[in-house]
N, CA, C and O atoms as a DFTB+ gen file, in Angstrom:
664 C
 N C O
     1  1       0.832      -1.189       0.000
     2  2       0.000       0.000       0.000
     3  2       0.873       1.247       0.000
     4  3       1.935       1.276       0.623
     5  1       0.422       2.261      -0.695
     6  2       1.195       3.494      -0.834
     7  2       1.390       4.200       0.503
     8  3       2.487       4.687       0.776
     9  1       0.351       4.271       1.349
    10  2       0.448       5.005       2.600
    11  2       1.380       4.333       3.590
    12  3       1.781       4.949       4.577
    13  1       1.732       3.075       3.342
    14  2       2.654       2.379       4.228
    15  2       4.100       2.439       3.736
    16  3       5.001       1.941       4.409
    17  1       4.325       3.030       2.596
    18  2       5.692       3.057       2.076
    19  2       6.580       3.912       2.974
    20  3       6.130       4.869       3.604
    21  1       7.845       3.539       3.010
    22  2       8.804       4.256       3.858
    23  2       8.876       5.719       3.458
    24  3       8.925       6.606       4.310
    25  1       8.882       5.958       2.175
    26  2       8.990       7.324       1.675
    27  2       7.769       8.156       2.069
    28  3       7.903       9.317       2.457
    29  1       6.588       7.565       1.969
    30  2       5.363       8.276       2.331
    31  2       5.377       8.659       3.807
    32  3       5.056       9.795       4.155
    33  1       5.742       7.728       4.669
    34  2       5.760       8.003       6.108
    35  2       6.828       9.050       6.437
    36  3       6.602       9.919       7.280
    37  1       7.976       8.974       5.787
    38  2       9.013       9.998       5.993
    39  2       8.500      11.367       5.568
    40  3       8.730      12.362       6.255
    41  1       7.810      11.416       4.443
    42  2       7.223      12.677       3.986
    43  2       6.164      13.193       4.942
    44  3       6.067      14.398       5.176
    45  1       5.370      12.287       5.496
    46  2       4.348      12.658       6.468
    47  2       4.980      13.246       7.725
    48  3       4.508      14.259       8.241
    49  1       6.049      12.613       8.221
    50  2       6.750      13.127       9.398
    51  2       7.368      14.498       9.114
    52  3       7.323      15.390       9.961
    53  1       7.936      14.657       7.940
    54  2       8.501      15.953       7.557
    55  2       7.408      17.020       7.512
    56  3       7.570      18.110       8.060
    57  1       6.295      16.694       6.854
    58  2       5.190      17.649       6.739
    59  2       4.625      18.010       8.114
    60  3       4.323      19.176       8.369
    61  1       4.482      17.031       8.994
    62  2       3.991      17.296      10.349
    63  2       4.950      18.216      11.100
    64  3       4.515      19.095      11.844
    65  1       6.250      18.015      10.908
    66  2       7.248      18.875      11.554
    67  2       7.148      20.310      11.043
    68  3       7.233      21.260      11.821
    69  1       6.969      20.461       9.747
    70  2       6.837      21.796       9.162
    71  2       5.575      22.474       9.683
    72  3       5.602      23.655      10.031
    73  1       4.478      21.737       9.737
    74  2       3.225      22.310      10.236
    75  2       3.364      22.689      11.710
    76  3       2.898      23.750      12.125
    77  1       3.997      21.832      12.495
    78  2       4.212      22.136      13.910
    79  2       5.051      23.386      14.108
    80  3       4.731      24.223      14.952
    81  1       6.118      23.519      13.339
    82  2       6.964      24.713      13.457
    83  2       6.244      25.953      12.935
    84  3       6.392      27.038      13.498
    85  1       5.467      25.800      11.865
    86  2       4.708      26.936      11.341
    87  2       3.716      27.436      12.387
    88  3       3.544      28.644      12.551
    89  1       3.064      26.515      13.093
    90  2       2.122      26.909      14.139
    91  2       2.845      27.604      15.289
    92  3       2.361      28.605      15.819
    93  1       4.009      27.069      15.676
    94  2       4.791      27.694      16.748
    95  2       5.205      29.117      16.349
    96  3       5.127      30.037      17.163
    97  1       5.639      29.293      15.115
    98  2       6.039      30.625      14.650
    99  2       4.839      31.558      14.516
   100  3       4.952      32.761      14.752
   101  1       3.692      31.002      14.138
   102  2       2.466      31.795      14.088
   103  2       2.123      32.320      15.486
   104  3       1.831      33.503      15.657
   105  1       2.162      31.434      16.479
   106  2       1.854      31.864      17.843
   107  2       2.851      32.912      18.333
   108  3       2.488      33.845      19.050
   109  1       4.112      32.744      17.934
   110  2       5.139      33.697      18.377
   111  2       5.014      35.041      17.682
   112  3       4.983      36.078      18.345
   113  1       4.941      35.042      16.354
   114  2       5.034      36.291      15.606
   115  2       3.693      36.958      15.312
   116  3       3.644      38.178      15.155
   117  1       2.609      36.197      15.234
   118  2       1.306      36.787      14.942
   119  2       0.507      36.999      16.233
   120  3      -0.079      38.063      16.434
   121  1       0.485      35.990      17.104
   122  2      -0.273      36.090      18.351
   123  2       0.523      36.766      19.469
   124  3      -0.050      37.159      20.486
   125  1       1.836      36.902      19.286
   126  2       2.657      37.610      20.271
   127  2       3.020      36.801      21.502
   128  3       3.340      37.384      22.538
   129  1       2.983      35.486      21.426
   130  2       3.369      34.637      22.559
   131  2       4.870      34.368      22.499
   132  3       5.343      33.664      21.607
   133  1       5.605      34.921      23.434
   134  2       7.044      34.677      23.475
   135  2       7.310      33.269      24.000
   136  3       6.769      32.894      25.040
   137  1       8.127      32.484      23.309
   138  2       8.409      31.127      23.787
   139  2       9.328      31.156      25.006
   140  3      10.286      31.927      25.063
   141  1       9.018      30.306      25.973
   142  2       9.890      30.169      27.134
   143  2      11.055      29.253      26.757
   144  3      11.019      28.644      25.688
   145  1      12.079      29.137      27.591
   146  2      13.214      28.265      27.243
   147  2      12.812      26.811      26.953
   148  3      13.379      26.186      26.057
   149  1      11.846      26.270      27.695
   150  2      11.436      24.896      27.421
   151  2      10.764      24.782      26.051
   152  3      10.938      23.781      25.355
   153  1      10.004      25.795      25.668
   154  2       9.372      25.794      24.339
   155  2      10.432      25.779      23.233
   156  3      10.295      25.068      22.237
   157  1      11.471      26.558      23.420
   158  2      12.547      26.618      22.426
   159  2      13.238      25.266      22.314
   160  3      13.564      24.829      21.210
   161  1      13.468      24.594      23.449
   162  2      14.105      23.278      23.416
   163  2      13.202      22.233      22.778
   164  3      13.692      21.297      22.147
   165  1      11.881      22.382      22.935
   166  2      10.967      21.471      22.248
   167  2      11.061      21.646      20.743
   168  3      10.992      20.672      19.994
   169  1      11.215      22.863      20.308
   170  2      11.330      23.138      18.877
   171  2      12.571      22.471      18.275
   172  3      12.550      22.031      17.125
   173  1      13.646      22.400      19.057
   174  2      14.883      21.785      18.555
   175  2      14.631      20.335      18.151
   176  3      15.070      19.906      17.084
   177  1      13.932      19.583      18.990
   178  2      13.625      18.193      18.667
   179  2      12.716      18.066      17.458
   180  3      12.898      17.173      16.630
   181  1      11.732      18.962      17.353
   182  2      10.818      18.928      16.214
   183  2      11.560      19.252      14.917
   184  3      11.332      18.608      13.893
   185  1      12.433      20.234      14.958
   186  2      13.231      20.573      13.771
   187  2      14.141      19.403      13.409
   188  3      14.308      19.085      12.232
   189  1      14.733      18.759      14.423
   190  2      15.580      17.587      14.170
   191  2      14.814      16.484      13.464
   192  3      15.306      15.908      12.494
   193  1      13.597      16.181      13.947
   194  2      12.778      15.159      13.283
   195  2      12.490      15.561      11.842
   196  3      12.555      14.729      10.937
   197  1      12.172      16.835      11.628
   198  2      11.886      17.309      10.274
   199  2      13.075      17.143       9.341
   200  3      12.921      16.686       8.209
   201  1      14.257      17.512       9.812
   202  2      15.459      17.390       8.972
   203  2      15.789      15.927       8.684
   204  3      16.112      15.574       7.550
   205  1      15.710      15.083       9.703
   206  2      16.016      13.661       9.513
   207  2      15.002      13.032       8.560
   208  3      15.371      12.236       7.697
   209  1      13.735      13.383       8.713
   210  2      12.693      12.845       7.828
   211  2      12.876      13.330       6.397
   212  3      12.639      12.580       5.450
   213  1      13.298      14.583       6.236
   214  2      13.555      15.104       4.889
   215  2      14.718      14.361       4.238
   216  3      14.650      14.005       3.061
   217  1      15.769      14.131       4.991
   218  2      16.912      13.385       4.453
   219  2      16.476      11.968       4.069
   220  3      16.841      11.471       3.004
   221  1      15.698      11.322       4.935
   222  2      15.216       9.972       4.632
   223  2      14.322       9.985       3.400
   224  3      14.392       9.070       2.579
   225  1      13.486      11.001       3.259
   226  2      12.610      11.118       2.098
   227  2      13.414      11.273       0.815
   228  3      13.126      10.618      -0.187
   229  1      14.412      12.133       0.845
   230  2      15.221      12.382      -0.352
   231  2      16.157      11.214      -0.665
   232  3      16.359      10.868      -1.829
   233  1      16.721      10.618       0.368
   234  2      17.641       9.499       0.182
   235  2      16.898       8.248      -0.285
   236  3      17.402       7.484      -1.108
   237  1      15.702       8.054       0.245
   238  2      14.861       6.893      -0.061
   239  2      15.677       5.602       0.000
   240  3      15.878       4.938      -1.017
   241  1      16.150       5.250       1.213
   242  2      17.022       4.079       1.340
   243  2      16.317       2.787       0.963
   244  3      15.134       2.605       1.250
   245  1      17.042       1.906       0.327
   246  2      16.500       0.617      -0.100
   247  2      16.754      -0.477       0.935
   248  3      16.060      -1.494       0.951
   249  1      17.750      -0.266       1.798
   250  2      18.071      -1.305       2.782
   251  2      17.410      -0.989       4.110
   252  3      17.235       0.172       4.479
   253  1      17.048      -2.042       4.816
   254  2      16.400      -1.870       6.114
   255  2      17.329      -1.245       7.144
   256  3      16.864      -0.594       8.080
   257  1      18.623      -1.432       6.987
   258  2      19.581      -0.858       7.940
   259  2      19.485       0.663       7.921
   260  3      19.398       1.293       8.975
   261  1      19.501       1.254       6.734
   262  2      19.403       2.713       6.642
   263  2      18.017       3.203       7.059
   264  3      17.897       4.241       7.709
   265  1      16.982       2.468       6.692
   266  2      15.622       2.854       7.086
   267  2      15.508       2.912       8.598
   268  3      14.969       3.869       9.155
   269  1      16.014       1.894       9.248
   270  2      15.928       1.846      10.712
   271  2      16.850       2.900      11.353
   272  3      16.536       3.447      12.410
   273  1      17.975       3.171      10.707
   274  2      18.882       4.196      11.222
   275  2      18.197       5.568      11.222
   276  3      18.238       6.288      12.219
   277  1      17.574       5.919      10.105
   278  2      16.859       7.200      10.038
   279  2      15.697       7.232      11.029
   280  3      15.464       8.248      11.684
   281  1      14.976       6.132      11.136
   282  2      13.847       6.072      12.064
   283  2      14.336       6.214      13.505
   284  3      13.694       6.883      14.315
   285  1      15.464       5.592      13.825
   286  2      16.029       5.692      15.170
   287  2      16.439       7.128      15.477
   288  3      16.139       7.637      16.557
   289  1      17.115       7.779      14.549
   290  2      17.511       9.181      14.764
   291  2      16.288      10.081      14.926
   292  3      16.268      10.962      15.786
   293  1      15.271       9.856      14.098
   294  2      14.043      10.640      14.211
   295  2      13.355      10.419      15.549
   296  3      12.851      11.360      16.162
   297  1      13.339       9.157      15.999
   298  2      12.731       8.837      17.292
   299  2      13.501       9.499      18.437
   300  3      12.892      10.012      19.376
   301  1      14.813       9.490      18.366
   302  2      15.610      10.175      19.393
   303  2      15.285      11.665      19.425
   304  3      15.122      12.253      20.493
   305  1      15.196      12.258      18.254
   306  2      14.959      13.694      18.164
   307  2      13.585      14.066      18.723
   308  3      13.475      14.977      19.544
   309  1      12.546      13.367      18.283
   310  2      11.203      13.715      18.766
   311  2      11.025      13.244      20.209
   312  3      10.222      13.813      20.948
   313  1      11.759      12.217      20.615
   314  2      11.739      11.792      22.012
   315  2      12.227      12.906      22.930
   316  3      11.721      13.078      24.039
   317  1      13.209      13.655      22.458
   318  2      13.702      14.828      23.187
   319  2      12.549      15.808      23.413
   320  3      12.364      16.304      24.524
   321  1      11.776      16.086      22.365
   322  2      10.654      17.018      22.487
   323  2       9.580      16.476      23.426
   324  3       8.998      17.231      24.204
   325  1       9.315      15.173      23.358
   326  2       8.330      14.558      24.260
   327  2       8.776      14.743      25.714
   328  3       7.976      15.121      26.570
   329  1      10.043      14.478      25.984
   330  2      10.552      14.594      27.357
   331  2      10.477      16.040      27.851
   332  3      10.063      16.283      28.984
   333  1      10.866      16.987      27.023
   334  2      10.837      18.398      27.424
   335  2       9.392      18.866      27.617
   336  3       9.091      19.584      28.571
   337  1       8.503      18.457      26.712
   338  2       7.091      18.840      26.856
   339  2       6.492      18.218      28.118
   340  3       5.692      18.856      28.803
   341  1       6.870      16.989      28.426
   342  2       6.408      16.361      29.663
   343  2       6.859      17.140      30.885
   344  3       6.091      17.348      31.824
   345  1       8.104      17.565      30.861
   346  2       8.635      18.391      31.964
   347  2       7.859      19.710      32.057
   348  3       7.561      20.187      33.152
   349  1       7.542      20.283      30.913
   350  2       6.817      21.550      30.859
   351  2       5.414      21.392      31.461
   352  3       4.973      22.232      32.245
   353  1       4.727      20.322      31.094
   354  2       3.399      20.048      31.645
   355  2       3.494      19.853      33.160
   356  3       2.655      20.352      33.910
   357  1       4.510      19.133      33.596
   358  2       4.710      18.919      35.027
   359  2       4.895      20.248      35.765
   360  3       4.296      20.468      36.818
   361  1       5.725      21.127      35.206
   362  2       5.950      22.437      35.834
   363  2       4.658      23.236      35.929
   364  3       4.402      23.901      36.932
   365  1       3.843      23.167      34.875
   366  2       2.602      23.934      34.875
   367  2       1.582      23.396      35.880
   368  3       0.658      24.109      36.270
   369  1       1.746      22.162      36.290
   370  2       0.801      21.562      37.228
   371  2       1.301      21.556      38.668
   372  3       0.660      20.976      39.545
   373  1       2.438      22.195      38.918
   374  2       2.923      22.318      40.290
   375  2       2.036      23.274      41.086
   376  3       1.471      24.210      40.520
   377  1       1.912      23.048      42.384
   378  2       1.212      24.048      43.208
   379  2       1.961      25.380      43.129
   380  3       3.183      25.396      42.980
   381  1       1.238      26.486      43.228
   382  2       1.883      27.807      43.064
   383  2       3.079      28.049      43.987
   384  3       4.013      28.753      43.605
   385  1       3.067      27.482      45.185
   386  2       4.180      27.720      46.101
   387  2       5.425      26.901      45.749
   388  3       6.492      27.140      46.313
   389  1       5.307      25.945      44.832
   390  2       6.450      25.121      44.434
   391  2       7.023      25.485      43.065
   392  3       8.008      24.894      42.623
   393  1       6.407      26.454      42.401
   394  2       6.884      26.872      41.084
   395  2       8.215      27.599      41.245
   396  3       8.326      28.492      42.085
   397  1       9.240      27.231      40.447
   398  2      10.522      27.944      40.537
   399  2      10.346      29.421      40.190
   400  3       9.433      29.800      39.457
   401  1      11.227      30.231      40.726
   402  2      11.141      31.661      40.446
   403  2      11.612      31.944      39.025
   404  3      12.362      31.164      38.438
   405  1      11.166      33.061      38.490
   406  2      11.596      33.463      37.147
   407  2      13.060      33.902      37.204
   408  3      13.478      34.601      38.127
   409  1      13.810      33.487      36.222
   410  2      15.217      33.861      36.155
   411  2      15.480      34.689      34.918
   412  3      14.547      35.121      34.241
   413  1      16.747      34.912      34.622
   414  2      17.071      35.652      33.403
   415  2      16.671      34.827      32.179
   416  3      16.486      33.614      32.277
   417  1      16.544      35.468      31.062
   418  2      16.121      34.797      29.841
   419  2      17.187      33.883      29.262
   420  3      18.345      33.902      29.679
   421  1      16.773      33.094      28.303
   422  2      17.671      32.135      27.649
   423  2      18.843      32.843      26.969
   424  3      19.966      32.340      27.001
   425  1      18.600      33.989      26.361
   426  2      19.690      34.721      25.694
   427  2      20.799      35.083      26.680
   428  3      21.982      34.984      26.354
   429  1      20.417      35.498      27.876
   430  2      21.411      35.836      28.899
   431  2      22.212      34.602      29.284
   432  3      23.438      34.658      29.378
   433  1      21.524      33.488      29.507
   434  2      22.210      32.247      29.881
   435  2      23.203      31.821      28.813
   436  3      24.330      31.436      29.124
   437  1      22.786      31.888      27.549
   438  2      23.659      31.468      26.447
   439  2      24.887      32.365      26.365
   440  3      25.989      31.897      26.078
   441  1      24.691      33.650      26.619
   442  2      25.806      34.602      26.528
   443  2      26.778      34.503      27.700
   444  3      27.956      34.823      27.544
   445  1      26.312      34.068      28.868
   446  2      27.161      34.152      30.061
   447  2      27.567      32.817      30.666
   448  3      28.524      32.769      31.439
   449  1      26.878      31.742      30.344
   450  2      27.149      30.458      30.992
   451  2      27.703      29.435      30.013
   452  3      27.455      29.526      28.810
   453  1      28.454      28.459      30.522
   454  2      28.862      27.345      29.667
   455  2      27.619      26.567      29.220
   456  3      26.595      26.578      29.902
   457  1      27.718      25.903      28.084
   458  2      26.584      25.204      27.493
   459  2      25.960      24.182      28.443
   460  3      24.740      24.025      28.471
   461  1      26.790      23.491      29.218
   462  2      26.283      22.495      30.162
   463  2      25.360      23.135      31.197
   464  3      24.324      22.565      31.538
   465  1      25.730      24.316      31.699
   466  2      24.905      25.007      32.682
   467  2      23.635      25.575      32.051
   468  3      22.592      25.638      32.702
   469  1      23.721      25.989      30.784
   470  2      22.525      26.469      30.090
   471  2      21.493      25.346      30.033
   472  3      20.325      25.560      30.360
   473  1      21.922      24.139      29.616
   474  2      21.008      22.997      29.567
   475  2      20.432      22.701      30.942
   476  3      19.230      22.470      31.073
   477  1      21.271      22.704      31.961
   478  2      20.809      22.407      33.320
   479  2      19.771      23.436      33.776
   480  3      18.746      23.068      34.349
   481  1      20.029      24.713      33.526
   482  2      19.095      25.760      33.940
   483  2      17.774      25.674      33.185
   484  3      16.704      25.840      33.771
   485  1      17.852      25.418      31.895
   486  2      16.627      25.326      31.103
   487  2      15.789      24.139      31.563
   488  3      14.573      24.260      31.711
   489  1      16.422      23.002      31.789
   490  2      15.677      21.804      32.166
   491  2      15.083      21.908      33.570
   492  3      14.101      21.229      33.871
   493  1      15.657      22.740      34.425
   494  2      15.046      22.989      35.733
   495  2      13.740      23.739      35.556
   496  3      12.799      23.559      36.329
   497  1      13.686      24.573      34.541
   498  2      12.494      25.381      34.305
   499  2      12.521      26.628      35.157
   500  3      13.360      26.785      36.043
   501  1      11.594      27.501      34.873
   502  2      11.490      28.738      35.648
   503  2      10.024      29.129      35.737
   504  3       9.152      28.467      35.174
   505  1       9.772      30.200      36.443
   506  2       8.408      30.662      36.617
   507  2       7.716      30.979      35.310
   508  3       6.512      30.761      35.172
   509  1       8.462      31.489      34.354
   510  2       7.830      31.811      33.073
   511  2       7.370      30.554      32.340
   512  3       6.423      30.612      31.555
   513  1       8.019      29.431      32.583
   514  2       7.614      28.174      31.957
   515  2       6.350      27.619      32.601
   516  3       5.648      26.817      31.985
   517  1       6.052      28.025      33.817
   518  2       4.877      27.527      34.525
   519  2       3.625      28.354      34.222
   520  3       2.515      27.934      34.546
   521  1       3.795      29.513      33.608
   522  2       2.639      30.347      33.276
   523  2       1.853      29.718      32.132
   524  3       2.432      29.160      31.201
   525  1       0.542      29.813      32.212
   526  2      -0.330      29.329      31.136
   527  2      -0.942      30.560      30.483
   528  3      -1.798      31.223      31.069
   529  1      -0.496      30.862      29.261
   530  2      -1.005      32.048      28.583
   531  2      -1.725      31.729      27.279
   532  3      -2.064      32.640      26.523
   533  1      -1.966      30.433      27.002
   534  2      -2.716      30.027      25.818
   535  2      -3.373      28.688      26.117
   536  3      -2.720      27.770      26.612
   537  1      -4.650      28.574      25.821
   538  2      -5.350      27.295      25.999
   539  2      -6.249      27.038      24.805
   540  3      -6.678      27.959      24.109
   541  1      -6.520      25.768      24.591
   542  2      -7.463      25.331      23.570
   543  2      -8.186      24.119      24.139
   544  3      -7.548      23.152      24.555
   545  1      -9.506      24.168      24.159
   546  2     -10.333      23.113      24.741
   547  2      -9.919      22.807      26.184
   548  3      -9.955      21.658      26.625
   549  1      -9.531      23.847      26.899
   550  2      -9.200      23.710      28.307
   551  2      -7.807      23.191      28.611
   552  3      -7.464      22.993      29.777
   553  1      -6.999      22.968      27.588
   554  2      -5.643      22.443      27.790
   555  2      -4.617      23.472      27.339
   556  3      -4.839      24.217      26.384
   557  1      -3.495      23.501      28.040
   558  2      -2.436      24.468      27.720
   559  2      -1.646      24.013      26.490
   560  3      -1.746      22.872      26.041
   561  1      -0.866      24.944      25.974
   562  2      -0.037      24.649      24.805
   563  2       0.940      23.503      25.052
   564  3       1.097      22.662      24.167
   565  1       1.611      23.421      26.215
   566  2       2.495      22.269      26.441
   567  2       1.764      20.920      26.425
   568  3       2.343      19.918      26.007
   569  1       0.516      20.879      26.869
   570  2      -0.250      19.633      26.815
   571  2      -0.507      19.246      25.368
   572  3      -0.348      18.083      24.996
   573  1      -0.905      20.216      24.549
   574  2      -1.131      19.930      23.124
   575  2       0.176      19.570      22.429
   576  3       0.201      18.695      21.563
   577  1       1.258      20.240      22.804
   578  2       2.562      19.907      22.226
   579  2       2.965      18.483      22.595
   580  3       3.444      17.733      21.745
   581  1       2.773      18.113      23.849
   582  2       3.090      16.758      24.294
   583  2       2.274      15.732      23.513
   584  3       2.802      14.691      23.122
   585  1       1.013      16.011      23.286
   586  2       0.160      15.109      22.513
   587  2       0.670      14.979      21.079
   588  3       0.797      13.872      20.557
   589  1       0.958      16.103      20.453
   590  2       1.445      16.122      19.069
   591  2       2.780      15.383      18.952
   592  3       2.958      14.552      18.062
   593  1       3.709      15.687      19.848
   594  2       5.013      15.031      19.812
   595  2       4.890      13.533      20.081
   596  3       5.626      12.738      19.496
   597  1       3.972      13.142      20.955
   598  2       3.782      11.727      21.263
   599  2       3.266      10.967      20.044
   600  3       3.692       9.841      19.785
   601  1       2.358      11.576      19.302
   602  2       1.865      10.946      18.071
   603  2       3.020      10.782      17.073
   604  3       3.164       9.726      16.456
   605  1       3.829      11.816      16.921
   606  2       4.982      11.720      16.003
   607  2       5.977      10.675      16.493
   608  3       6.583       9.973      15.684
   609  1       6.154      10.564      17.808
   610  2       7.053       9.541      18.354
   611  2       6.512       8.143      18.086
   612  3       7.281       7.235      17.768
   613  1       5.210       7.958      18.210
   614  2       4.619       6.650      17.920
   615  2       4.772       6.279      16.450
   616  3       5.051       5.125      16.126
   617  1       4.592       7.243      15.567
   618  2       4.797       6.984      14.135
   619  2       6.259       6.639      13.876
   620  3       6.556       5.725      13.107
   621  1       7.167       7.365      14.513
   622  2       8.599       7.085      14.360
   623  2       8.947       5.711      14.915
   624  3       9.763       4.994      14.334
   625  1       8.342       5.343      16.022
   626  2       8.566       4.024      16.616
   627  2       8.050       2.924      15.692
   628  3       8.709       1.902      15.503
   629  1       6.876       3.141      15.121
   630  2       6.329       2.188      14.147
   631  2       7.265       2.081      12.940
   632  3       7.524       0.987      12.439
   633  1       7.760       3.210      12.488
   634  2       8.686       3.234      11.339
   635  2       9.963       2.446      11.657
   636  3      10.555       1.825      10.775
   637  1      10.372       2.480      12.915
   638  2      11.595       1.789      13.328
   639  2      11.408       0.273      13.375
   640  3      12.291      -0.469      12.944
   641  1      10.285      -0.191      13.888
   642  2      10.123      -1.631      14.141
   643  2       9.226      -2.369      13.152
   644  3       9.093      -3.588      13.265
   645  1       8.624      -1.709      12.219
   646  2       7.710      -2.408      11.317
   647  2       8.464      -3.273      10.316
   648  3       9.660      -3.089      10.087
   649  1       7.742      -4.216       9.728
   650  2       8.325      -5.053       8.678
   651  2       8.137      -4.350       7.352
   652  3       7.046      -3.890       7.015
   653  1       9.209      -4.280       6.621
   654  2       9.160      -3.619       5.326
   655  2       8.936      -4.645       4.236
   656  3       9.499      -5.738       4.282
   657  1       8.107      -4.296       3.246
   658  2       7.922      -5.232       2.126
   659  2       9.234      -5.403       1.361
   660  3      10.011      -4.459       1.214
   661  1       9.462      -6.603       0.887
   662  2      10.712      -6.859       0.152
   663  2      10.524      -6.675      -1.326
   664  3      11.469      -6.850      -2.095
């Protein structure tokens, strides 16, 4: 079946990544929602999945080794976004007295701290990451992002372990 072909699924993952990033940029530049550090780190994984899927689509590997290699890299990349979005949802659901205080922005951290400390600070989260400033059907943006990334991770997982027609 055409919809089960490796190339089709790679194209679907690429298209989903582009749509996800387009929506994120729409919210940032049209709706005026500034992304918090965790949002930016989620975007990195989504962009990674998009690039890996595009390479797999263009390369169109014939061997299962390369197919699984691309699927594994894509799964790692979107898995990063799933983990960060999960952390973001967790932060948003903390009681108000347990929410970390707001710190300096990501640009300041990148300019003044070693990369290892930037990652550590971002993954701890801050008060700005716990704020809910956009909802749809009663759920915050990180919840919808986690759902979207989880679906892409499941597709990537299926792409990794499925049997390919010979």
